[in-house]
Coordinates of C-alpha atoms and ligand atoms in Angstrom, one line a residue:
M678 CA 98.5 2.4 266.5
T679 CA 98.7 -1.7 266.4
E680 CA 99.4 -2.9 262.5
A681 CA 96.9 -3.7 259.6
S682 CA 95.6 -7.2 261.0
D683 CA 96.1 -9.2 258.1
N684 CA 95.4 -12.4 259.3
S685 CA 91.8 -10.7 260.9
P686 CA 89.2 -13.4 259.5
A687 CA 85.7 -11.3 258.4
H688 CA 83.4 -12.6 261.2
F689 CA 79.7 -11.0 261.9
I690 CA 81.0 -8.3 264.3
R691 CA 83.1 -6.8 261.6
N692 CA 80.9 -7.4 258.6
R693 CA 77.4 -6.3 261.0
I694 CA 79.5 -2.7 262.0
R695 CA 80.5 -2.7 258.1
Q696 CA 77.1 -3.1 256.7
E697 CA 75.8 -0.7 259.8
L698 CA 78.2 2.2 258.4
E699 CA 77.6 1.9 254.9
S700 CA 73.7 2.1 255.1
G701 CA 74.3 5.1 257.8
K702 CA 72.9 4.1 261.3
H703 CA 75.8 5.1 262.5
E704 CA 78.2 7.7 261.5
R705 CA 81.1 6.3 263.8
V706 CA 82.0 3.3 266.1
V707 CA 82.8 3.9 269.7
T708 CA 83.6 0.4 272.2
R709 CA 84.3 0.2 275.7
F710 CA 86.6 -2.4 277.7
P711 CA 84.3 -2.7 280.8
P712 CA 86.5 -4.4 283.3
E713 CA 84.8 -5.0 287.1
P714 CA 88.2 -4.1 289.2
N715 CA 87.5 -7.4 291.5
G716 CA 90.3 -9.3 290.1
Y717 CA 93.0 -9.0 287.9
L718 CA 93.3 -9.3 284.1
H719 CA 93.8 -13.4 282.0
L720 CA 93.6 -14.6 278.2
G721 CA 89.8 -14.5 278.6
H722 CA 89.9 -10.7 278.5
A723 CA 92.6 -10.5 276.2
K724 CA 90.1 -11.7 273.4
S725 CA 87.8 -8.9 274.1
I726 CA 89.9 -6.2 274.7
V727 CA 91.5 -6.8 271.1
L728 CA 87.8 -7.3 269.8
N729 CA 86.6 -3.7 271.0
F730 CA 90.0 -2.0 269.9
A731 CA 90.1 -3.7 267.0
M732 CA 86.4 -2.2 265.5
A733 CA 87.2 1.3 266.9
D734 CA 90.4 1.2 265.3
E735 CA 88.9 -0.5 261.9
F736 CA 86.2 1.8 260.9
G737 CA 88.1 5.0 262.8
G738 CA 86.5 4.8 266.1
E739 CA 87.2 5.3 269.6
T740 CA 87.5 2.7 272.4
N741 CA 86.9 3.6 276.2
L742 CA 88.5 1.7 279.1
R743 CA 85.3 1.6 281.7
F744 CA 85.6 0.5 285.5
D745 CA 81.9 -1.1 285.9
D746 CA 82.3 -0.6 289.6
T747 CA 79.5 -0.7 290.9
N748 CA 80.1 -3.1 293.6
P749 CA 82.2 -1.8 296.4
I750 CA 82.4 -5.2 298.1
R751 CA 84.5 -6.8 296.0
E752 CA 86.7 -3.8 294.4
E753 CA 90.0 -2.0 294.9
Q754 CA 92.4 0.4 293.7
R755 CA 95.2 -2.1 293.1
Y756 CA 92.8 -3.9 290.3
V757 CA 92.2 -1.0 288.7
D758 CA 96.1 -0.3 288.5
A759 CA 96.5 -3.3 287.5
I760 CA 94.2 -3.3 284.4
R761 CA 95.5 0.2 283.2
E762 CA 98.9 -1.1 283.1
D763 CA 98.0 -4.5 281.3
V764 CA 95.4 -3.0 278.6
A765 CA 99.1 -0.7 277.8
W766 CA 101.4 -3.7 278.0
L767 CA 98.6 -5.1 274.9
G768 CA 99.0 -2.1 273.1
Y769 CA 96.1 -0.1 273.3
A770 CA 95.3 3.4 274.2
W771 CA 92.6 4.6 275.3
A772 CA 90.1 7.3 274.3
H773 CA 88.5 8.1 278.0
E774 CA 88.7 6.6 281.3
C775 CA 85.5 5.8 283.0
F776 CA 83.9 5.0 285.4
A777 CA 80.1 3.2 286.1
S778 CA 80.1 4.8 289.7
D779 CA 80.9 8.9 287.9
Y780 CA 77.2 8.5 286.8
F781 CA 76.0 7.3 290.2
P782 CA 73.9 11.0 290.4
T783 CA 72.7 10.8 286.6
L784 CA 71.7 6.8 287.2
Y785 CA 69.9 7.7 290.3
A786 CA 68.0 10.2 288.0
Y787 CA 66.9 7.4 285.5
A788 CA 65.6 5.0 288.4
L789 CA 63.6 8.1 289.6
H790 CA 62.8 9.3 285.9
L791 CA 61.5 4.9 285.9
I792 CA 59.4 5.6 289.0
D793 CA 57.4 8.8 288.2
H794 CA 56.4 6.9 285.0
G795 CA 54.8 4.2 286.8
L796 CA 57.9 1.6 285.4
A797 CA 59.6 1.0 289.4
Y798 CA 58.9 0.2 292.7
V799 CA 60.5 -0.1 295.5
D800 CA 59.7 -3.8 297.0
S801 CA 60.0 -4.5 301.0
Q802 CA 60.4 -7.8 301.2
D803 CA 63.7 -9.6 301.3
G804 CA 66.0 -11.3 298.5
D805 CA 64.7 -14.2 299.3
M806 CA 60.8 -13.8 299.2
I807 CA 61.5 -12.1 296.0
R808 CA 63.6 -15.1 294.2
A809 CA 61.0 -17.1 295.2
Q810 CA 58.3 -15.4 293.4
R811 CA 60.3 -15.1 290.3
G812 CA 58.4 -18.0 289.0
T813 CA 60.0 -20.6 286.6
L814 CA 61.1 -21.2 282.8
T815 CA 57.6 -23.3 282.9
E816 CA 55.6 -21.3 285.9
P817 CA 55.4 -17.1 286.0
G818 CA 56.8 -15.1 288.8
Q819 CA 54.3 -14.0 291.1
P820 CA 53.5 -10.2 291.4
S821 CA 55.0 -8.7 294.9
P822 CA 53.0 -7.4 297.0
F823 CA 54.3 -3.8 296.4
R824 CA 53.7 -3.8 293.1
D825 CA 51.5 -1.2 292.9
R826 CA 52.7 1.2 295.0
S827 CA 51.9 5.1 293.7
P828 CA 54.7 7.2 292.3
A829 CA 54.5 9.7 294.8
E830 CA 55.0 6.4 297.8
N831 CA 57.7 4.6 295.9
R832 CA 60.0 8.2 295.4
D833 CA 59.4 8.6 298.7
L834 CA 60.8 5.1 299.3
F835 CA 63.5 5.8 297.2
E836 CA 65.1 8.4 298.3
R837 CA 65.0 7.4 301.7
M838 CA 66.7 5.0 300.5
R839 CA 69.5 7.0 299.1
G840 CA 69.2 9.4 302.9
G841 CA 70.3 6.2 304.4
E842 CA 67.3 5.0 306.6
F843 CA 66.9 1.7 306.0
A844 CA 69.1 -1.3 306.7
D845 CA 70.3 -3.5 303.8
G846 CA 68.5 -5.8 302.7
A847 CA 65.1 -3.4 304.0
H848 CA 63.7 -2.5 300.3
V849 CA 64.8 -2.6 297.0
L850 CA 64.0 -0.9 293.9
R851 CA 63.2 -3.0 290.7
A852 CA 61.6 -2.5 287.3
R853 CA 57.5 -2.7 286.7
I854 CA 58.0 -4.8 283.6
D855 CA 56.3 -8.2 283.5
M856 CA 55.8 -11.0 286.2
A857 CA 54.8 -13.3 283.3
A858 CA 57.4 -12.5 280.8
P859 CA 58.9 -15.8 279.3
N860 CA 62.1 -14.2 279.7
I861 CA 63.2 -14.8 283.6
N862 CA 65.4 -11.0 283.5
L863 CA 62.0 -8.7 282.5
R864 CA 60.0 -10.0 285.4
D865 CA 60.8 -7.2 287.9
P866 CA 64.5 -7.1 287.6
V867 CA 66.4 -5.6 290.8
L868 CA 67.2 -2.6 289.7
Y869 CA 69.1 -1.1 292.9
R870 CA 70.1 -2.7 296.6
I871 CA 71.0 -0.9 299.8
R872 CA 74.0 -1.5 300.6
H873 CA 77.1 0.4 303.4
Q874 CA 79.7 -0.1 302.1
K875 CA 82.6 1.6 301.4
H876 CA 83.4 2.4 297.6
P877 CA 86.8 3.0 296.7
R878 CA 86.0 6.3 294.4
T879 CA 82.5 7.5 296.2
G880 CA 83.2 6.7 299.8
D881 CA 80.1 7.3 302.0
E882 CA 78.5 9.4 299.3
W883 CA 76.2 6.3 298.6
C884 CA 74.3 3.4 300.1
I885 CA 72.6 2.5 297.6
Y886 CA 74.1 1.3 294.6
P887 CA 72.3 0.4 291.0
S888 CA 72.4 -3.3 289.9
Y889 CA 74.9 -4.9 286.6
D890 CA 71.4 -4.3 284.6
F891 CA 70.9 -1.1 285.4
A892 CA 74.6 0.7 285.4
H893 CA 75.9 -1.2 282.6
G894 CA 73.5 0.0 279.3
Q895 CA 72.7 3.3 280.2
S896 CA 77.0 4.3 281.4
D897 CA 77.1 2.4 277.7
A898 CA 74.2 5.2 276.9
I899 CA 76.0 7.9 278.8
E900 CA 79.2 7.6 277.2
G901 CA 78.1 7.4 273.6
I902 CA 79.1 3.7 272.9
T903 CA 77.5 2.3 269.8
H904 CA 78.3 -1.4 269.7
S905 CA 78.2 -3.1 273.8
L906 CA 80.2 -6.2 272.5
C907 CA 79.7 -9.2 275.1
T908 CA 80.1 -12.1 276.3
L909 CA 77.6 -14.4 275.3
E910 CA 75.5 -14.7 278.6
F911 CA 74.3 -11.4 278.7
E912 CA 72.4 -12.2 275.4
D913 CA 69.6 -13.2 277.8
H914 CA 69.8 -10.1 279.5
R915 CA 69.9 -7.7 275.9
P916 CA 65.6 -7.8 276.3
L917 CA 66.3 -5.8 279.9
Y918 CA 69.1 -3.4 278.4
D919 CA 66.6 -3.1 275.6
W920 CA 63.7 -2.1 277.6
L921 CA 65.9 0.6 280.2
I922 CA 67.8 2.2 276.7
E923 CA 63.6 2.5 275.6
H924 CA 62.0 3.9 278.7
L925 CA 65.0 6.5 279.8
P926 CA 65.3 9.7 278.3
V927 CA 69.9 8.3 276.9
P928 CA 71.6 10.4 275.0
S929 CA 72.4 7.5 272.6
K930 CA 71.4 4.0 271.9
P931 CA 73.5 2.1 272.3
Q932 CA 73.2 -1.9 270.6
Q933 CA 74.4 -4.7 272.8
I934 CA 76.4 -8.0 270.3
E935 CA 77.4 -11.0 272.5
F936 CA 80.0 -13.5 270.8
A937 CA 81.5 -16.8 272.6
R938 CA 83.9 -16.3 275.1
L939 CA 87.7 -17.3 274.5
N940 CA 88.3 -20.9 276.6
L941 CA 91.8 -22.3 276.1
D942 CA 92.8 -26.1 277.2
F943 CA 94.8 -27.4 279.4
T944 CA 94.1 -23.6 281.6
V945 CA 91.2 -22.1 283.5
L946 CA 90.3 -18.9 282.6
S947 CA 88.0 -17.5 285.7
K948 CA 88.3 -15.2 288.3
R949 CA 87.3 -16.8 290.7
R950 CA 89.5 -20.1 289.3
L951 CA 92.6 -18.5 289.9
M952 CA 91.9 -16.5 293.3
R953 CA 91.8 -20.3 294.2
L954 CA 95.0 -20.7 292.8
V955 CA 96.4 -18.1 294.2
D956 CA 94.6 -17.9 297.7
E957 CA 95.5 -21.9 298.1
G958 CA 99.0 -21.7 297.3
Y959 CA 99.4 -24.3 294.2
V960 CA 101.0 -21.2 292.2
D961 CA 103.4 -18.4 293.1
G962 CA 101.1 -15.6 293.2
W963 CA 99.1 -13.4 290.3
D964 CA 102.4 -13.4 288.3
D965 CA 103.4 -17.4 288.5
P966 CA 104.4 -17.6 285.0
R967 CA 102.3 -20.8 284.1
M968 CA 99.3 -18.2 285.6
P969 CA 96.7 -17.5 282.4
T970 CA 96.7 -13.6 284.0
F971 CA 98.5 -10.5 281.8
A972 CA 101.0 -10.6 285.1
G973 CA 101.6 -14.6 284.2
I974 CA 102.0 -14.2 280.5
R975 CA 104.1 -11.5 280.2
R976 CA 106.8 -12.8 282.9
R977 CA 106.3 -16.5 281.3
G978 CA 108.3 -14.2 277.8
F979 CA 104.7 -14.2 275.7
T980 CA 104.8 -10.8 273.6
P981 CA 102.5 -8.3 273.0
R982 CA 102.2 -8.8 269.8
S983 CA 101.8 -12.7 269.9
I984 CA 98.8 -12.4 272.2
R985 CA 97.3 -9.7 269.7
S986 CA 97.8 -12.0 266.8
F987 CA 96.5 -15.0 268.2
C988 CA 93.2 -13.6 269.6
T989 CA 92.9 -12.1 265.8
E990 CA 93.4 -15.4 264.5
I991 CA 91.0 -17.0 266.2
G992 CA 88.2 -15.0 265.2
V993 CA 84.8 -13.9 266.6
T994 CA 81.8 -16.4 266.8
K995 CA 78.3 -17.1 268.7
S996 CA 79.0 -20.6 269.3
E997 CA 81.6 -22.1 272.2
S998 CA 84.9 -23.7 271.6
I999 CA 87.9 -24.6 273.2
I1000 CA 91.2 -23.6 271.9
P1001 CA 94.4 -25.2 272.0
F1002 CA 96.6 -23.6 273.9
G1003 CA 99.6 -24.7 271.1
A1004 CA 97.9 -22.4 268.7
L1005 CA 98.6 -19.6 271.5
E1006 CA 102.3 -20.7 271.7
R1007 CA 102.8 -21.0 267.5
N1008 CA 101.8 -16.7 268.1
L1009 CA 104.2 -17.0 270.6
R1010 CA 107.1 -19.0 268.1
D1011 CA 106.3 -16.7 265.3
D1012 CA 106.5 -13.9 267.2
L1013 CA 110.1 -14.5 268.4
N1014 CA 111.5 -16.6 265.7
E1015 CA 111.6 -13.1 264.0
R1016 CA 112.7 -11.0 266.9
A1017 CA 114.5 -13.1 269.5
P1018 CA 118.2 -12.9 269.2
R1019 CA 120.1 -16.1 269.3
R1020 CA 122.3 -17.4 271.7
L1021 CA 124.7 -20.1 273.0
A1022 CA 123.6 -22.1 276.7
V1023 CA 123.7 -25.3 277.4
L1024 CA 121.3 -26.6 280.4
E1025 CA 122.5 -30.0 281.5
P1026 CA 126.0 -29.4 280.8
L1027 CA 128.2 -32.5 279.9
K1028 CA 132.5 -31.5 279.9
I1029 CA 134.4 -31.7 277.6
V1030 CA 138.0 -31.0 276.8
L1031 CA 139.3 -30.5 273.9
T1032 CA 143.2 -32.3 274.0
N1033 CA 144.7 -30.3 271.3
F1034 CA 143.0 -26.9 272.1
P1035 CA 145.6 -24.9 273.7
E1036 CA 145.5 -24.4 277.1
D1037 CA 145.3 -20.9 278.6
E1038 CA 144.3 -19.6 274.8
T1039 CA 140.8 -18.4 274.0
E1040 CA 139.1 -18.7 270.0
W1041 CA 136.8 -16.0 269.3
F1042 CA 134.3 -16.4 267.0
E1043 CA 132.3 -14.2 265.4
V1044 CA 128.4 -15.1 265.1
A1045 CA 125.5 -13.8 263.9
N1046 CA 123.0 -13.0 266.4
H1047 CA 119.8 -13.4 263.8
P1048 CA 120.9 -16.3 260.5
Q1049 CA 118.2 -14.6 258.9
K1050 CA 118.6 -11.0 259.9
P1051 CA 122.4 -9.3 259.0
E1052 CA 121.0 -5.8 260.8
M1053 CA 120.4 -8.0 263.9
G1054 CA 124.4 -7.4 264.0
T1055 CA 127.4 -10.8 265.3
R1056 CA 128.8 -11.1 268.3
K1057 CA 132.1 -12.5 269.8
V1058 CA 131.2 -16.1 271.3
P1059 CA 134.8 -17.5 273.2
M1060 CA 135.9 -21.2 273.3
T1061 CA 139.2 -22.1 275.2
R1062 CA 139.8 -26.0 275.7
E1063 CA 137.1 -26.8 278.1
A1064 CA 133.8 -26.4 277.4
F1065 CA 130.1 -27.8 278.4
I1066 CA 127.9 -29.8 275.8
E1067 CA 124.0 -31.1 276.1
R1068 CA 123.9 -34.3 278.2
G1069 CA 122.1 -35.1 276.4
D1070 CA 123.8 -34.4 273.3
F1071 CA 126.2 -37.4 274.1
M1072 CA 125.0 -40.5 274.4
E1073 CA 127.8 -43.6 274.6
E1074 CA 125.7 -46.2 273.1
P1075 CA 123.8 -44.8 270.8
P1076 CA 120.8 -45.8 268.3
K1077 CA 120.9 -45.7 264.6
K1078 CA 119.8 -42.8 264.3
F1079 CA 122.0 -40.3 266.4
F1080 CA 123.6 -38.3 265.0
R1081 CA 125.1 -35.8 267.7
L1082 CA 128.4 -37.2 270.3
K1083 CA 129.2 -40.8 271.0
P1084 CA 132.4 -42.9 271.7
G1085 CA 134.7 -42.6 268.0
G1086 CA 132.2 -39.9 266.8
E1087 CA 131.9 -36.6 265.3
V1088 CA 129.8 -33.5 265.4
R1089 CA 130.0 -30.1 264.9
L1090 CA 130.2 -27.4 267.5
R1091 CA 128.3 -24.9 266.5
N1092 CA 129.6 -21.9 264.9
A1093 CA 133.0 -23.5 265.8
F1094 CA 134.5 -27.2 264.7
I1095 CA 134.3 -30.3 264.3
I1096 CA 135.5 -31.8 267.0
R1097 CA 135.6 -36.0 267.9
C1098 CA 135.3 -37.5 270.7
D1099 CA 138.3 -39.8 272.0
E1100 CA 137.5 -41.4 275.4
V1101 CA 135.0 -41.5 278.0
V1102 CA 136.1 -40.2 281.3
R1103 CA 133.7 -41.7 284.5
N1104 CA 133.7 -41.0 288.1
G1105 CA 133.8 -44.0 290.7
A1106 CA 129.9 -44.2 290.2
G1107 CA 130.5 -45.2 286.7
E1108 CA 128.9 -41.5 285.6
V1109 CA 130.6 -39.8 282.8
T1110 CA 132.1 -36.9 283.8
E1111 CA 133.9 -35.7 281.0
L1112 CA 134.9 -36.3 277.8
R1113 CA 138.0 -36.0 275.8
C1114 CA 137.8 -35.0 272.3
S1115 CA 140.2 -33.1 269.9
F1116 CA 139.0 -30.7 267.4
D1117 CA 139.8 -30.6 263.6
P1118 CA 141.2 -27.4 263.0
E1119 CA 140.2 -27.1 259.3
S1120 CA 136.5 -27.7 259.9
R1121 CA 136.3 -24.2 261.7
S1122 CA 133.5 -22.4 260.3
G1123 CA 132.8 -20.2 257.5
Q1124 CA 137.0 -20.6 256.5
P1125 CA 137.5 -22.6 253.1
G1126 CA 138.0 -25.6 253.0
S1127 CA 135.9 -26.2 256.4
E1128 CA 133.0 -27.0 254.3
R1129 CA 133.8 -31.1 255.7
K1130 CA 130.1 -32.0 256.6
V1131 CA 129.4 -33.8 259.7
K1132 CA 126.0 -35.2 261.1
G1133 CA 125.3 -33.9 263.9
T1134 CA 125.6 -30.1 265.4
V1135 CA 125.5 -29.0 268.7
H1136 CA 125.6 -25.8 271.2
W1137 CA 128.2 -25.2 273.4
V1138 CA 129.6 -22.4 275.9
S1139 CA 133.7 -22.1 277.2
A1140 CA 133.6 -23.5 280.4
E1141 CA 136.2 -20.2 281.4
H1142 CA 133.5 -17.9 280.1
A1143 CA 130.2 -19.3 281.0
V1144 CA 128.3 -17.2 283.3
A1145 CA 125.6 -20.2 285.5
A1146 CA 122.4 -19.4 286.0
E1147 CA 118.4 -20.7 286.9
V1148 CA 117.0 -21.6 284.2
R1149 CA 112.5 -22.2 285.2
L1150 CA 110.9 -24.4 282.8
Y1151 CA 107.5 -23.8 282.1
D1152 CA 104.9 -26.7 281.0
R1153 CA 101.4 -26.7 281.3
L1154 CA 99.7 -25.8 284.4
F1155 CA 97.3 -28.5 284.1
S1156 CA 97.5 -32.5 282.5
I1157 CA 94.3 -32.3 281.3
P1158 CA 93.0 -30.5 278.8
H1159 CA 89.1 -30.0 280.3
P1160 CA 89.9 -29.1 284.2
A1161 CA 87.1 -27.6 284.7
G1162 CA 85.0 -29.3 282.9
D1163 CA 84.1 -32.6 285.2
K1164 CA 81.4 -31.4 287.7
A1165 CA 82.1 -34.3 289.8
R1166 CA 86.0 -33.2 290.5
D1167 CA 87.5 -30.3 291.4
F1168 CA 89.4 -28.8 289.2
V1169 CA 93.1 -28.3 291.7
E1170 CA 93.2 -32.3 291.2
F1171 CA 94.2 -31.4 287.7
L1172 CA 97.5 -29.9 288.3
N1173 CA 100.2 -30.6 286.1
P1174 CA 102.3 -31.9 288.9
E1175 CA 105.3 -31.1 286.5
S1176 CA 104.4 -27.8 285.5
L1177 CA 107.8 -26.4 286.5
K1178 CA 111.1 -27.7 286.7
V1179 CA 114.4 -25.3 287.8
I1180 CA 117.6 -25.7 286.4
G1181 CA 119.8 -24.8 289.4
N1182 CA 123.4 -25.0 287.0
A1183 CA 123.0 -24.1 283.2
R1184 CA 125.7 -22.8 282.0
L1185 CA 124.9 -19.4 280.0
E1186 CA 127.2 -17.8 276.8
P1187 CA 128.9 -14.7 278.7
G1188 CA 126.8 -11.1 278.2
L1189 CA 123.2 -13.0 279.4
E1190 CA 124.2 -12.1 282.6
N1191 CA 123.5 -8.3 281.4
A1192 CA 119.9 -9.2 280.0
E1193 CA 117.0 -7.3 281.6
P1194 CA 114.1 -8.3 282.9
G1195 CA 112.1 -9.1 279.7
E1196 CA 114.5 -9.3 277.2
H1197 CA 113.6 -12.7 275.2
Y1198 CA 116.2 -14.6 273.1
Q1199 CA 116.6 -17.8 271.3
F1200 CA 118.7 -20.3 272.9
E1201 CA 119.9 -22.5 269.9
R1202 CA 118.3 -25.7 269.5
T1203 CA 116.4 -25.5 273.3
G1204 CA 113.5 -22.4 273.2
Y1205 CA 112.7 -19.7 274.1
F1206 CA 113.9 -17.6 277.0
V1207 CA 113.2 -14.9 278.7
A1208 CA 114.7 -12.6 281.4
D1209 CA 112.6 -12.9 285.1
P1210 CA 112.7 -9.9 287.1
D1211 CA 114.5 -12.4 289.8
S1212 CA 117.2 -11.9 287.7
T1213 CA 120.5 -10.0 288.6
P1214 CA 124.2 -10.3 287.2
D1215 CA 125.4 -12.0 289.6
R1216 CA 122.5 -14.8 289.8
P1217 CA 120.4 -15.1 286.3
V1218 CA 117.4 -16.2 285.8
L1219 CA 115.5 -17.2 282.4
N1220 CA 112.1 -18.4 281.9
R1221 CA 111.0 -20.8 279.1
A1222 CA 108.4 -19.3 277.8
V1223 CA 108.0 -22.0 274.6
T1224 CA 109.6 -24.2 273.0
L1225 CA 111.2 -24.8 269.5
R1226 CA 108.7 -27.1 268.5
D1227 CA 105.3 -28.2 269.8
T1228 CA 105.9 -31.1 271.9
W1229 CA 102.3 -31.2 272.3
A1230 CA 100.4 -31.4 269.6
K1231 CA 101.1 -35.2 269.4
L1232 CA 100.3 -35.6 273.3
E1233 CA 97.1 -33.9 273.1
K1234 CA 96.5 -35.4 269.6
Q1235 CA 96.0 -39.0 272.0
L1236 CA 93.9 -37.1 274.6
R1237 CA 91.4 -36.0 272.5
G1238 CA 91.4 -39.7 270.4
Ligands
ATP2036 P1 85.1 -14.3 284.7 O1 84.8 -14.7 284.4 O2 87.2 -14.0 284.8 O3 85.2 -13.9 285.9 P2 84.1 -11.5 284.1 O4 83.6 -11.7 283.1 O5 83.3 -11.7 285.6 O6 85.9 -12.5 283.9 P3 84.8 -8.6 284.0 O7 85.6 -8.1 284.4 O8 83.6 -8.5 284.2 O9 85.7 -10.2 283.9 O10 84.9 -9.0 282.5 C1 85.2 -7.2 281.5 C2 84.9 -7.6 279.9 O11 85.6 -9.5 279.5 C3 83.6 -8.4 279.9 O12 82.6 -7.9 278.5 C4 83.3 -9.9 279.9 O13 82.6 -10.2 278.8 C5 85.1 -9.9 278.6 N1 85.4 -11.9 279.3 C6 85.6 -12.0 280.3 N2 86.6 -13.6 280.4 C7 86.4 -13.1 278.8 C8 86.6 -15.0 278.3 N3 86.8 -15.9 278.5 N4 86.7 -14.6 276.7 C9 86.0 -13.5 275.9 N5 85.6 -11.8 277.0 C10 85.9 -12.5 278.0
MG2037 MG1 81.7 -10.1 285.0

């Protein structure tokens, strides 16, 4: 359903799957994306989504969307809805929508199976005690005094746990593996906890809930997942994952494969930290365009295609790295360069008066919507006696290499004609308020004899036709590359105070007042913009998605040293 990923680098997961299919170990590939519905998705999740769907797509398999909803305390329906929307927005269609909670009866039966085989027991100590007995990396753990309860006694207690007889924390169910195992995850891990808590989907049906480790692998097996792709922090859990699959009557044997998570500079990718930015008001909500959440990047103007190509390009490895935010922006630029119609917009307007242009007349210039794509058509752009240019495109005392407008100098108004600045008008405070210019009728763009060249070209809008708009210029959310890297400092100390600059009085080419939220444009010479959901015909609001060039590359180099 997505375009062939021709920029896909080879990586160990792809190679391994290919080999397994060739050797006949698997006949098909089934993957899953398993979010916990306890927060909104961010760019880190995008990496996992793209990897899971790409592996199934490439090898003719399928991918499930599985909500890992085993912890009812922080899970909410609104997150389920948002996650669905986000995965679909990225361009993927899942084969089955699954919920770990749908497997609660099966998981419960699996727990009884372990009990009956002497492989699980009810421990009646509290959490602190169990933790204290776990041992360390250098010391073995201590067996619980309840470790040798008989299967019959364990079954009775576990059934009564499920029946609601006990308070939270009174008992837990633990696997009976090896308290001296070098891997701490194998020291009789907890499989079930008592939690008298209403679940968003199962309501009051259950008062015991499976642990992540007990639910995850078994859910994979129930769904026939062949490759359970997850991030490196679960590497140490794999022996437990395998132990459970081996000792339970599961319908299939999935394998867990770990890869390094995505880290991006100048931002944070963790639900917990993102939640703080929202809760403490550092940003304007989950969809603030500076946030790396799906809601945020979508509003900022990132496209699904740019995110997919970014995730493909960065590849998949087992070693942690930090990807420059600029790499993400480059993918957006590449996408929008192809697709975004060009428009003229002046962000900081300076008025010019064309003294030899007739009053009350409008000249319409036919302008291509995309310089390399005639199929994108043309539009008519009006010119009048008064127009606006960018304040920064005029300098009274310019340095040598300044090729834009200066007193007595000439510049081409893009797609129109050449003008000369004859006079600078100032207000009482000495500020330049207007330039009186004359235009050269012989220099009209596209006309025979208009070849006369001047060094500079600037953009403009007719003063009479211009649409006043709000333009929001977004920049990096943090001012240092690794805001969460300094354990002694709170990451919010490094928020970039200039991450949002609002321009209240930009002037746009007419027509843009009807830009629909989500529509992209390139404002010539200025950047790529997207209409914000706040935008209305009376008050258009456009967000800068990305600049035309990477202005951070140089700075980042300096910061990296
Ligand atoms: P967070 O670390 O932000 O709290 P999480 O890992 O707890 O996120 P889950 O809902 O459990 O969030 O994640 C769903 C899937 O997305 C998991 O398979 C997880 O490994 C993957 N994932 C989460 N963050 C990243 C990341 N930064 N890079 C790649 N994959 C990620
Ligand atoms: Mg998680």
